[in-house]
Amino acid sequence: MASDRVNSATHGFTLTALSRWSILDKKLPPVEKIKAIHVYDFDNTLFKTPLPNQKLWNNTTVGQLSSPHIFINGGWWHDPKILAATGEGAEQEEKRAWDGWWNEKVVELVHLTMKQDDALCVLLTGRSEQDFSPLIKRIVKSKGLDFDMVGLKPAVGPNNERFRDTMGFKQVFIRSLLATYTHVDEIRIYEDRVRHVAGFRDFLDEYNKQRVHLGLGPLTAEVIPVAEISTSLDPVVEVAEVQHLINIHNALIKEQPGNRKDHLAIKKTVFFTSYMIEPADTARLIALFNSIVPEMDDLKYLANTILITAKPCPKSILDKIGGMNSKMKWEVADIGSVQKNLWAIRVKPVPANAQFHTDNPFPSVVVGLRRGARPADVNKIYQWQAIPPEKSFVFETTVGEKVMLRIEHEHQQQDGNQYTDDQSSERLSQPRKRKYPADEDRRSRHGGNFGGNNNNHNNSNNNNREFHSSSFQGRGGGGGGGGENRGRGAYRGNGPSRGNRGGGRGGFRGSNRGGRGGAHGYRSLDDVDTRENGHGGFSASTVSYDDSFPSMPQGGSQQQQQQQQQQQPLPPPPQYGQPFPQQGGQWPAPNGAPSQTRPVGAPGPDLQNFY
């Protein structure tokens, strides 16, 4: 063993050289004292590091944020301000030792290593040494964790090493540990990333083979996978920090005229507009439902929205209902179901003459559904049971949107299946040209805002068709899947109709698959269902394919013009409330009365209610 120590010193593996890897100004324990080395990863192993919120950003943007190559100044894992924004911010969290943001089981293991006299306790992370050293020190110190070494990835190693990635850095670091502490016969590494767990195991297997080849005994090497506990920042804080990241990126581009990177901007895609229900009221609605209907194990609860429009809401409608973030009160009235696969509660406005809008025949809350049911099936409920007066209650909602944010080139008009805000609103209101036969039993909703509280509905407007198609037509007619969807023609398995098989193939530029033909650059309303519906509200199944806002006449055959002139008149409004009728895209108040508006309230705390 003495020869081992001499050999290590000869090759520069000394305690002094090893200490240069650590950001701590701390004397390392003697070589002969250490028999075991315990290495702990930081992010999502020891500390619950917030990740990009997948309910907030689309999948492409989550990948962009995690990549070090999109932003000049790095990304999510390279900006200390994002880590410092954890919880209520570093200044407040430091006072309470970032309580709630630790993996307490791993913290216990660190304390055990600290008490073990012959064990070297090491914290090792791939975060930048230059940017994160002060913050990592503060976080670790606040918890009272006493590591022998804290290693962060330097731009250049102590011996002029260059690192392609985090795994390469950590392997060089661990090799230096083992080459210096030659009395070690055990090493344990705690890691959350599956690829890193496999990489460390391969590395240690190869290291043991080299030891055996040199006539040394193999180490007891163990890599312990740690289950990742996903956490997120406050959504408003997260968007603000990402915007700050983008602002710095754009400013650096201006300072570097020859840089080929593009200016970036945050944009949004709106899936639907609705009266958003607060979580506390969602719980009340579910409790009411359970008090009336026997408990069902396979029911997925929703009870968080009252649909306004299954698309971005036009300004004319928003103006009539009080604008975005305005408040509206509702009283529960009836309960009904579709073959016990979908349950909904019908509501009425408070006061009864308050103006509201819904694309459904009547305002309702989808409380729960079983596998195979769609929120849009609420329109198939024809029998309603009145809720007893003693169980009725009033709750308040906030007008909001279900949105997904994305990062794009600042002046990018269209990329793959993504829109700018203006394009999204414009395209979603274009006339549709393909009828879904499975929806023929749905009540026609030309005008989008009628119906009543009667239990039985007639279908006098069946000749009002519900349509769907792209305004851009490619070969074969059907649009191919963009983004995460693949296929020919319509989206397979996404709704009752498979569409035309001869449509556009694959995705669009910017998605995972290139394509040709089909609706170039167009993303239909079907694509809503390709993303996780984090809010739990109406998904692609809720999308209405009718012409709520008909286009202005642009010529066409005489037969088409006659069909437009023969459209059925609108039915009368429901008995309660005064939803204003649609007429050629305009929304006058009933009987010429002045429209009623409500004051605009503050945005609710729900994740989807802000932008």
Coordinates of C-alpha atoms in Angstrom, one line a residue:
M1 CA 0.0 0.0 0.0
A2 CA 2.9 2.3 0.6
S3 CA 4.0 1.8 -3.0
D4 CA 0.4 2.7 -4.0
R5 CA 0.7 6.0 -2.2
V6 CA 4.1 6.7 -3.8
N7 CA 2.7 5.9 -7.2
S8 CA -0.2 8.2 -6.7
A9 CA 2.0 11.1 -5.6
T10 CA 4.3 10.5 -8.5
H11 CA 1.4 10.9 -10.9
G12 CA 0.2 14.1 -9.2
F13 CA -2.7 12.5 -7.2
T14 CA -2.2 14.2 -3.9
L15 CA -4.5 15.7 -1.4
T16 CA -3.5 19.2 -2.5
A17 CA -4.2 18.4 -6.1
L18 CA -7.5 16.8 -5.2
S19 CA -8.6 19.8 -3.1
R20 CA -8.5 21.9 -6.3
W21 CA -11.7 20.1 -7.5
S22 CA -13.7 21.3 -4.5
I23 CA -15.3 24.7 -4.0
L24 CA -14.9 24.4 -0.2
D25 CA -11.9 25.9 1.6
K26 CA -11.5 22.8 3.7
K27 CA -8.7 20.5 4.5
L28 CA -9.2 16.9 3.3
P29 CA -8.9 14.0 5.6
P30 CA -5.7 11.9 5.5
V31 CA -5.4 9.2 2.8
E32 CA -4.9 6.3 5.2
K33 CA -8.1 7.2 7.2
I34 CA -10.6 6.9 4.3
K35 CA -11.9 3.4 3.5
A36 CA -15.2 4.4 1.7
I37 CA -16.3 7.1 -0.6
H38 CA -20.0 8.2 -0.8
V39 CA -20.9 10.5 -3.7
Y40 CA -24.3 12.3 -3.8
D41 CA -25.7 14.0 -6.8
F42 CA -27.4 17.4 -6.1
D43 CA -30.3 18.0 -8.5
N44 CA -33.4 15.8 -7.8
T45 CA -31.2 13.4 -5.8
L46 CA -30.5 15.4 -2.7
F47 CA -32.4 18.6 -3.6
K48 CA -35.8 18.7 -5.2
T49 CA -34.8 21.0 -8.1
P50 CA -37.7 22.5 -10.0
L51 CA -38.1 21.3 -13.6
P52 CA -39.7 23.1 -16.6
N53 CA -43.4 22.7 -16.0
Q54 CA -44.8 20.4 -18.7
K55 CA -48.3 21.7 -18.0
L56 CA -47.1 25.1 -18.9
W57 CA -44.8 24.6 -21.9
N58 CA -45.2 22.4 -24.9
N59 CA -42.8 19.4 -25.3
T60 CA -40.6 21.2 -27.8
T61 CA -40.1 24.1 -25.5
V62 CA -39.3 21.8 -22.5
G63 CA -36.5 20.4 -24.6
Q64 CA -35.3 23.8 -25.7
L65 CA -35.1 25.0 -22.1
S66 CA -33.1 21.9 -21.0
S67 CA -30.7 22.3 -23.9
P68 CA -27.5 24.3 -23.5
H69 CA -27.4 25.1 -27.2
I70 CA -30.6 27.2 -27.7
F71 CA -29.7 30.2 -25.6
I72 CA -26.4 32.0 -25.8
N73 CA -26.4 32.3 -22.0
G74 CA -27.2 28.6 -21.5
G75 CA -30.6 27.4 -20.4
W76 CA -32.7 26.2 -17.5
W77 CA -29.7 24.4 -15.9
H78 CA -27.2 27.2 -16.6
D79 CA -29.0 30.2 -15.1
P80 CA -28.6 30.5 -11.3
K81 CA -31.6 32.8 -11.2
I82 CA -33.9 29.9 -11.9
L83 CA -32.5 27.8 -9.1
A84 CA -32.6 30.8 -6.8
A85 CA -36.3 31.3 -7.6
T86 CA -37.2 28.0 -5.9
G87 CA -40.0 28.4 -3.5
E88 CA -40.3 32.0 -2.4
G89 CA -36.8 32.9 -3.6
A90 CA -33.4 32.5 -2.1
E91 CA -33.6 35.3 0.5
Q92 CA -36.7 33.8 2.1
E93 CA -35.9 30.2 1.6
E94 CA -32.5 30.5 3.2
K95 CA -34.0 31.6 6.5
R96 CA -36.0 28.3 6.7
A97 CA -33.3 26.1 5.1
W98 CA -35.4 25.6 1.9
D99 CA -37.8 23.5 3.9
G100 CA -39.8 21.1 1.8
W101 CA -37.4 21.2 -1.1
W102 CA -35.1 18.3 0.1
N103 CA -35.3 14.6 -0.4
E104 CA -35.3 13.9 3.3
K105 CA -34.3 10.2 2.9
V106 CA -31.2 11.2 1.1
V107 CA -30.5 13.9 3.7
E108 CA -30.6 11.1 6.3
L109 CA -28.0 9.1 4.3
V110 CA -25.8 12.2 4.1
H111 CA -25.9 12.5 7.9
L112 CA -25.0 8.9 8.3
T113 CA -22.0 9.4 6.0
M114 CA -21.0 12.4 8.0
K115 CA -20.9 10.3 11.2
Q116 CA -18.9 7.6 9.6
D117 CA -15.2 8.4 10.4
D118 CA -13.7 6.4 7.6
A119 CA -16.0 7.7 4.8
L120 CA -15.4 10.6 2.5
C121 CA -18.7 12.6 2.0
V122 CA -18.8 14.2 -1.5
L123 CA -21.5 16.3 -3.2
L124 CA -21.0 16.2 -7.0
T125 CA -23.0 18.1 -9.6
G126 CA -22.6 19.1 -13.2
R127 CA -23.7 22.7 -12.6
S128 CA -21.2 25.4 -13.5
E129 CA -18.6 26.1 -10.9
Q130 CA -18.4 29.8 -12.0
D131 CA -22.1 30.5 -11.8
F132 CA -23.5 28.3 -9.1
S133 CA -20.8 28.0 -6.4
P134 CA -22.2 30.7 -4.1
L135 CA -25.8 29.5 -4.3
I136 CA -24.9 25.8 -3.8
K137 CA -22.9 26.7 -0.7
R138 CA -25.8 28.7 0.7
I139 CA -28.3 25.9 0.1
V140 CA -26.1 23.2 1.6
K141 CA -25.0 25.3 4.6
S142 CA -28.6 26.2 5.5
K143 CA -29.4 22.5 5.9
G144 CA -26.4 21.9 8.1
L145 CA -24.8 19.4 5.7
D146 CA -21.1 19.1 6.2
F147 CA -19.5 17.6 3.1
D148 CA -15.8 16.9 2.8
M149 CA -15.9 18.0 -0.9
V150 CA -18.4 19.8 -3.1
G151 CA -17.5 19.5 -6.7
L152 CA -19.0 21.6 -9.5
K153 CA -18.0 21.4 -13.2
P154 CA -15.3 23.9 -14.0
A155 CA -14.7 25.4 -17.4
V156 CA -11.3 23.8 -17.3
G157 CA -10.1 21.1 -14.9
P158 CA -7.1 21.5 -12.5
N159 CA -5.0 19.7 -15.0
N160 CA -6.4 21.5 -18.1
E161 CA -9.1 18.9 -18.6
R162 CA -12.0 19.7 -21.0
F163 CA -15.4 18.2 -20.5
R164 CA -17.9 17.4 -23.2
D165 CA -20.7 16.8 -20.8
T166 CA -21.6 16.2 -17.1
M167 CA -21.0 12.5 -17.2
G168 CA -17.4 13.0 -18.5
F169 CA -16.7 15.5 -15.8
K170 CA -18.0 13.3 -13.0
Q171 CA -16.0 10.3 -14.2
V172 CA -12.7 12.3 -14.2
F173 CA -13.6 13.6 -10.8
I174 CA -14.3 10.1 -9.3
R175 CA -11.2 8.7 -11.0
S176 CA -9.1 11.4 -9.2
L177 CA -10.8 10.5 -5.9
L178 CA -10.0 6.8 -6.3
A179 CA -6.4 7.5 -7.4
T180 CA -5.8 9.7 -4.4
Y181 CA -7.5 7.7 -1.7
T182 CA -5.8 4.4 -2.4
H183 CA -7.0 2.7 0.8
V184 CA -10.6 2.8 -0.3
D185 CA -12.3 -0.5 -0.8
E186 CA -15.9 0.7 -1.2
I187 CA -17.6 3.4 -3.3
R188 CA -21.3 4.4 -3.4
I189 CA -22.8 6.8 -5.9
Y190 CA -26.4 8.2 -5.5
E191 CA -27.9 9.4 -8.7
D192 CA -31.4 10.1 -10.1
R193 CA -30.8 10.1 -13.9
V194 CA -31.3 6.7 -15.4
R195 CA -28.6 7.2 -18.1
H196 CA -26.1 8.4 -15.5
V197 CA -26.8 5.4 -13.3
A198 CA -26.0 3.1 -16.3
G199 CA -23.0 5.2 -17.2
F200 CA -21.5 5.0 -13.6
R201 CA -22.1 1.3 -13.5
D202 CA -20.2 0.8 -16.8
F203 CA -17.5 3.1 -15.6
L204 CA -17.0 1.3 -12.3
D205 CA -17.0 -2.1 -14.0
E206 CA -14.3 -1.0 -16.3
Y207 CA -12.3 0.5 -13.4
N208 CA -12.4 -2.7 -11.5
K209 CA -11.2 -4.6 -14.6
Q210 CA -8.2 -2.3 -14.7
R211 CA -7.5 -2.9 -11.0
V212 CA -7.6 -6.6 -11.5
H213 CA -5.3 -6.4 -14.5
L214 CA -2.8 -4.5 -12.3
G215 CA -3.1 -7.2 -9.6
L216 CA -5.3 -5.2 -7.2
G217 CA -8.5 -6.4 -5.7
P218 CA -11.8 -5.0 -7.1
L219 CA -13.7 -2.3 -5.2
T220 CA -17.1 -2.9 -3.8
A221 CA -18.9 -0.5 -6.1
E222 CA -22.6 0.3 -5.9
V223 CA -24.7 2.9 -7.9
I224 CA -28.0 3.6 -6.1
P225 CA -30.7 5.0 -8.3
V226 CA -32.8 7.6 -6.6
A227 CA -36.4 8.2 -7.7
E228 CA -36.9 11.7 -9.1
I229 CA -39.5 13.8 -7.3
S230 CA -40.8 16.2 -9.8
T231 CA -41.4 19.8 -8.6
S232 CA -42.1 23.1 -10.4
L233 CA -41.7 26.8 -9.8
D234 CA -44.7 29.1 -9.2
P235 CA -46.0 29.4 -12.8
V236 CA -45.9 33.2 -12.8
V237 CA -42.4 33.2 -11.5
E238 CA -41.4 30.5 -14.0
V239 CA -42.6 32.5 -17.0
A240 CA -40.9 35.6 -15.6
E241 CA -37.6 33.9 -15.2
V242 CA -37.8 32.3 -18.7
Q243 CA -38.6 35.7 -20.1
H244 CA -35.6 37.1 -18.4
L245 CA -33.5 34.3 -19.9
I246 CA -34.8 35.2 -23.3
N247 CA -34.2 39.0 -22.8
I248 CA -30.5 38.3 -22.0
H249 CA -30.3 36.0 -25.0
N250 CA -31.7 38.6 -27.4
A251 CA -29.5 41.4 -25.9
L252 CA -26.4 39.3 -26.5
I253 CA -27.4 38.7 -30.1
K254 CA -27.5 42.4 -30.7
E255 CA -24.0 42.7 -29.2
Q256 CA -22.8 40.0 -31.6
P257 CA -23.8 40.9 -35.1
G258 CA -22.2 37.8 -36.6
N259 CA -24.1 35.4 -34.4
R260 CA -26.5 33.2 -36.3
K261 CA -28.9 32.5 -33.5
D262 CA -32.3 34.1 -33.8
H263 CA -34.2 36.4 -31.5
L264 CA -36.6 34.4 -29.4
A265 CA -40.0 35.2 -27.9
I266 CA -42.7 33.5 -25.7
K267 CA -45.9 32.8 -27.6
K268 CA -49.0 30.9 -26.7
T269 CA -51.5 28.5 -28.2
V270 CA -55.1 28.7 -26.9
F271 CA -57.0 25.5 -26.7
F272 CA -60.3 26.7 -25.3
T273 CA -61.9 29.6 -23.3
S274 CA -64.0 28.9 -20.3
Y275 CA -65.3 30.0 -17.0
M276 CA -62.6 28.6 -14.7
I277 CA -63.7 27.0 -11.4
E278 CA -61.5 27.5 -8.3
P279 CA -60.2 24.2 -6.7
A280 CA -62.3 24.8 -3.5
D281 CA -65.4 24.9 -5.6
T282 CA -64.3 21.9 -7.7
A283 CA -64.2 20.0 -4.4
R284 CA -67.7 21.2 -3.5
L285 CA -69.1 20.1 -6.9
I286 CA -67.5 16.7 -6.6
A287 CA -68.9 16.3 -3.0
L288 CA -72.4 17.3 -4.2
F289 CA -72.1 14.7 -7.0
N290 CA -71.0 12.0 -4.6
S291 CA -73.9 12.8 -2.2
I292 CA -76.4 12.1 -5.1
V293 CA -74.7 9.4 -7.2
P294 CA -73.3 6.1 -5.8
E295 CA -69.5 6.1 -5.7
M296 CA -67.8 4.8 -8.9
D297 CA -64.2 3.7 -8.7
D298 CA -63.4 4.1 -12.4
L299 CA -64.6 7.7 -12.7
K300 CA -62.1 10.5 -13.6
Y301 CA -63.2 13.7 -11.9
L302 CA -63.0 17.1 -13.6
A303 CA -65.5 19.7 -12.4
N304 CA -63.2 22.7 -13.2
T305 CA -64.6 24.5 -16.2
I306 CA -67.8 25.8 -17.9
L307 CA -67.1 25.9 -21.6
I308 CA -67.3 29.3 -23.4
T309 CA -65.7 28.5 -26.7
A310 CA -63.6 25.5 -27.8
K311 CA -61.1 27.9 -29.3
P312 CA -59.7 31.4 -28.7
C313 CA -62.6 33.6 -27.7
P314 CA -63.4 36.4 -30.2
K315 CA -63.2 39.9 -28.8
S316 CA -66.9 40.5 -29.5
I317 CA -67.9 37.7 -27.2
L318 CA -65.3 38.7 -24.5
D319 CA -66.7 42.2 -24.6
K320 CA -70.2 41.0 -24.0
I321 CA -69.3 38.7 -21.1
G322 CA -67.1 41.2 -19.3
G323 CA -63.6 40.4 -20.7
M324 CA -60.9 38.1 -19.6
N325 CA -60.5 37.5 -15.9
S326 CA -64.1 38.8 -15.3
K327 CA -66.1 37.1 -12.6
M328 CA -69.4 35.2 -13.0
K329 CA -71.6 33.5 -10.4
W330 CA -73.5 30.3 -11.0
E331 CA -76.1 28.2 -9.1
V332 CA -76.2 24.4 -9.5
A333 CA -79.6 23.3 -10.9
D334 CA -79.7 19.8 -12.3
I335 CA -77.6 16.6 -12.7
G336 CA -77.6 14.2 -15.6
S337 CA -75.5 11.5 -17.3
V338 CA -74.9 9.8 -20.6
Q339 CA -75.3 6.1 -20.0
K340 CA -73.5 6.6 -16.7
N341 CA -70.3 7.1 -18.6
L342 CA -70.3 10.9 -18.2
W343 CA -71.9 12.9 -15.4
A344 CA -72.5 16.7 -15.5
I345 CA -74.2 19.3 -13.4
R346 CA -76.2 22.0 -15.2
V347 CA -75.9 25.5 -13.8
K348 CA -77.7 28.7 -14.2
P349 CA -76.4 32.3 -13.9
V350 CA -76.7 34.4 -10.8
P351 CA -78.5 36.8 -11.3
A352 CA -80.8 35.1 -13.7
N353 CA -80.6 37.9 -16.2
A354 CA -76.8 38.0 -16.3
Q355 CA -75.4 37.7 -19.8
F356 CA -73.1 34.8 -20.5
H357 CA -72.0 32.6 -23.5
T358 CA -71.4 28.9 -24.1
D359 CA -71.0 27.0 -27.3
N360 CA -72.9 24.2 -25.6
P361 CA -76.7 24.2 -25.7
F362 CA -76.7 25.1 -22.0
P363 CA -74.0 26.0 -19.3
S364 CA -72.9 22.9 -17.6
V365 CA -69.9 21.4 -15.6
V366 CA -68.6 18.0 -16.6
V367 CA -68.1 16.5 -13.2
G368 CA -66.6 13.1 -14.2
L369 CA -66.2 10.7 -17.0
R370 CA -65.2 7.1 -17.6
R371 CA -62.7 5.7 -20.1
G372 CA -64.0 6.3 -23.7
A373 CA -66.3 9.2 -22.8
R374 CA -65.6 12.7 -24.1
P375 CA -66.5 16.0 -22.4
A376 CA -68.4 16.9 -25.6
D377 CA -70.8 14.1 -24.8
V378 CA -72.4 16.4 -22.3
N379 CA -74.5 17.6 -25.3
K380 CA -76.1 14.2 -25.4
I381 CA -77.8 14.5 -22.0
Y382 CA -81.5 14.9 -22.6
Q383 CA -82.9 13.9 -19.1
W384 CA -81.9 16.0 -16.1
Q385 CA -82.8 15.5 -12.5
A386 CA -83.3 18.5 -10.4
I387 CA -80.9 19.0 -7.5
P388 CA -82.7 19.3 -4.1
P389 CA -82.9 22.9 -2.9
E390 CA -81.2 22.1 0.3
K391 CA -78.1 20.9 -1.6
S392 CA -78.0 23.7 -4.1
F393 CA -75.3 26.4 -3.7
V394 CA -73.7 29.3 -5.7
F395 CA -70.1 29.4 -6.8
E396 CA -67.9 31.9 -8.6
T397 CA -65.9 31.5 -11.8
T398 CA -63.3 33.5 -13.7
V399 CA -63.1 33.8 -17.4
G400 CA -59.8 32.3 -18.6
E401 CA -58.1 30.3 -21.3
K402 CA -56.5 26.9 -21.4
V403 CA -53.1 27.8 -23.0
M404 CA -49.8 26.2 -23.7
L405 CA -46.8 28.4 -24.0
R406 CA -43.9 27.9 -26.4
I407 CA -40.7 29.6 -27.4
E408 CA -40.2 30.5 -31.0
H409 CA -38.2 32.8 -33.2
E410 CA -39.4 36.3 -32.5
H411 CA -40.6 37.0 -36.1
Q412 CA -41.5 33.4 -36.9
Q413 CA -45.0 33.4 -38.5
Q414 CA -45.5 29.7 -38.5
D415 CA -43.4 26.7 -37.6
G416 CA -44.7 23.2 -37.9
N417 CA -47.8 22.9 -35.8
Q418 CA -47.5 26.1 -33.9
Y419 CA -49.1 29.5 -34.5
T420 CA -48.7 33.0 -33.5
D421 CA -51.5 34.3 -31.4
D422 CA -53.2 36.1 -34.3
Q423 CA -52.9 33.2 -36.6
S424 CA -54.3 30.9 -34.0
S425 CA -57.5 32.9 -33.6
E426 CA -57.9 33.5 -37.3
R427 CA -57.3 29.9 -38.4
L428 CA -59.5 28.4 -35.7
S429 CA -62.5 30.4 -36.9
Q430 CA -62.2 29.4 -40.6
P431 CA -65.1 27.3 -42.2
R432 CA -64.7 23.6 -41.7
K433 CA -65.5 21.2 -44.6
R434 CA -65.5 17.7 -43.2
K435 CA -68.3 16.3 -41.2
Y436 CA -67.8 13.8 -38.4
P437 CA -70.5 11.2 -38.9
A438 CA -70.2 10.0 -35.3
D439 CA -71.3 13.4 -34.1
E440 CA -74.6 13.4 -36.0
D441 CA -76.5 12.5 -32.9
R442 CA -75.3 15.6 -31.2
R443 CA -77.6 18.6 -31.1
S444 CA -76.7 21.1 -33.7
R445 CA -75.4 24.3 -32.3
H446 CA -75.2 26.8 -35.2
G447 CA -74.8 30.0 -33.3
G448 CA -73.3 28.2 -30.4
N449 CA -75.5 29.6 -27.7
F450 CA -79.0 28.3 -27.3
G451 CA -80.9 25.6 -25.5
G452 CA -83.0 25.5 -22.4
N453 CA -83.7 23.9 -19.1
N454 CA -86.3 21.6 -20.5
N455 CA -85.5 18.0 -20.1
N456 CA -86.2 16.9 -23.7
H457 CA -84.6 18.6 -26.7
N458 CA -85.7 18.4 -30.2
N459 CA -83.3 18.3 -33.2
S460 CA -85.0 20.8 -35.4
N461 CA -81.7 22.1 -36.7
N462 CA -80.2 18.9 -37.9
N463 CA -79.6 20.5 -41.3
N464 CA -77.1 22.8 -39.7
R465 CA -73.9 20.9 -40.3
E466 CA -70.9 20.7 -38.0
F467 CA -67.8 21.0 -40.1
H468 CA -64.0 20.5 -39.9
S469 CA -61.1 20.9 -42.3
S470 CA -58.1 22.9 -43.0
S471 CA -58.3 26.1 -45.0
F472 CA -55.1 24.9 -46.7
Q473 CA -55.8 21.8 -48.7
G474 CA -53.0 19.5 -49.8
R475 CA -52.9 16.2 -51.6
G476 CA -55.6 13.9 -50.5
G477 CA -57.5 16.4 -48.5
G478 CA -56.8 15.2 -44.9
G479 CA -54.1 17.0 -42.9
G480 CA -51.2 15.0 -41.5
G481 CA -50.2 15.0 -37.9
G482 CA -47.8 17.6 -36.7
G483 CA -45.7 17.7 -33.6
E484 CA -45.9 14.5 -31.7
N485 CA -48.5 12.9 -34.0
R486 CA -47.6 10.8 -36.9
G487 CA -49.8 9.3 -39.6
R488 CA -51.4 9.8 -42.9
G489 CA -54.6 11.7 -43.2
A490 CA -56.5 12.4 -40.0
Y491 CA -55.1 11.4 -36.6
R492 CA -55.6 7.7 -36.0
G493 CA -57.4 6.7 -32.9
N494 CA -58.2 10.3 -32.1
G495 CA -61.9 10.5 -32.4
P496 CA -64.6 8.4 -34.1
S497 CA -63.5 9.1 -37.7
R498 CA -60.1 8.2 -39.1
G499 CA -60.4 10.8 -41.8
N500 CA -58.9 10.6 -45.3
R501 CA -55.9 8.4 -45.6
G502 CA -54.6 10.3 -48.6
G503 CA -53.8 13.5 -46.7
G504 CA -50.6 15.2 -45.8
R505 CA -47.9 12.9 -44.5
G506 CA -46.1 13.2 -41.2
G507 CA -45.5 16.5 -39.5
F508 CA -44.3 20.0 -40.4
R509 CA -41.0 21.8 -40.1
G510 CA -40.1 22.2 -36.5
S511 CA -41.7 18.9 -35.5
N512 CA -40.1 15.5 -35.2
R513 CA -41.1 14.4 -38.7
G514 CA -40.7 16.2 -42.0
G515 CA -43.7 16.1 -44.3
R516 CA -45.0 17.0 -47.7
G517 CA -48.5 17.7 -49.0
G518 CA -51.4 18.0 -46.7
A519 CA -52.1 21.2 -44.7
H520 CA -48.7 22.8 -44.8
G521 CA -48.0 24.5 -41.5
Y522 CA -51.6 24.1 -40.3
R523 CA -52.5 22.6 -37.0
S524 CA -56.1 21.5 -36.7
L525 CA -58.2 21.5 -33.5
D526 CA -57.7 17.8 -33.3
D527 CA -54.1 18.4 -32.2
V528 CA -55.3 19.6 -28.8
D529 CA -55.6 16.0 -27.6
T530 CA -51.9 15.4 -28.4
R531 CA -50.9 17.3 -25.4
E532 CA -51.4 16.5 -21.8
N533 CA -54.5 18.2 -20.6
G534 CA -53.0 19.4 -17.3
H535 CA -56.0 21.5 -16.3
G536 CA -58.2 18.5 -16.6
G537 CA -60.8 20.4 -18.6
F538 CA -62.1 20.1 -22.1
S539 CA -59.7 18.3 -24.4
A540 CA -59.8 17.8 -28.2
S541 CA -63.0 15.9 -27.8
T542 CA -64.7 19.1 -26.8
V543 CA -63.8 21.0 -29.9
S544 CA -66.9 22.2 -31.8
Y545 CA -66.7 21.8 -35.6
D546 CA -69.6 24.2 -36.4
D547 CA -69.4 27.6 -37.9
S548 CA -70.0 29.8 -34.9
F549 CA -68.6 32.7 -36.9
P550 CA -69.4 32.3 -40.6
S551 CA -67.0 33.8 -43.2
M552 CA -68.2 36.6 -45.4
P553 CA -69.7 35.4 -48.7
Q554 CA -66.9 35.0 -51.2
G555 CA -68.7 33.7 -54.3
G556 CA -69.2 30.1 -55.0
S557 CA -71.9 28.1 -56.9
Q558 CA -75.5 29.1 -57.0
Q559 CA -76.4 25.9 -55.0
Q560 CA -74.0 26.9 -52.2
Q561 CA -75.5 30.3 -52.0
Q562 CA -79.0 28.9 -51.8
Q563 CA -78.0 26.5 -49.0
Q564 CA -76.7 29.5 -47.0
Q565 CA -80.0 31.3 -47.5
Q566 CA -82.0 28.3 -46.2
Q567 CA -80.3 28.1 -42.8
Q568 CA -82.7 27.5 -40.0
P569 CA -83.6 30.4 -37.7
L570 CA -82.1 30.4 -34.2
P571 CA -84.2 28.7 -31.5
P572 CA -85.4 30.8 -28.5
P573 CA -83.0 31.4 -25.5
P574 CA -83.2 29.1 -22.4
Q575 CA -85.7 29.9 -19.7
Y576 CA -83.0 31.0 -17.3
G577 CA -80.3 33.6 -18.2
Q578 CA -80.1 35.6 -21.3
P579 CA -77.4 34.3 -23.5
F580 CA -77.3 36.6 -26.4
P581 CA -77.9 35.1 -29.9
Q582 CA -75.4 35.0 -32.6
Q583 CA -76.2 36.7 -35.9
G584 CA -73.6 36.9 -38.6
G585 CA -70.7 37.2 -36.2
Q586 CA -72.4 40.0 -34.2
W587 CA -73.8 39.6 -30.7
P588 CA -76.5 42.2 -29.9
A589 CA -78.3 42.2 -26.5
P590 CA -81.7 40.6 -26.5
N591 CA -84.7 42.8 -27.4
G592 CA -82.3 45.7 -28.1
A593 CA -81.7 46.1 -24.4
P594 CA -78.3 47.5 -23.4
S595 CA -75.8 44.8 -22.7
Q596 CA -74.9 44.0 -19.1
T597 CA -71.2 43.8 -18.1
R598 CA -69.5 42.9 -15.0
P599 CA -66.4 44.4 -13.4
V600 CA -63.1 42.7 -14.4
G601 CA -61.7 40.7 -11.5
A602 CA -58.1 39.7 -10.7
P603 CA -56.8 36.6 -12.3
G604 CA -57.4 33.4 -10.4
P605 CA -54.5 31.3 -9.0
D606 CA -55.2 28.4 -11.4
L607 CA -52.2 27.4 -13.5
Q608 CA -53.9 27.9 -16.8
N609 CA -55.4 31.4 -15.9
F610 CA -52.4 33.4 -16.6
Y611 CA -50.1 34.4 -19.5

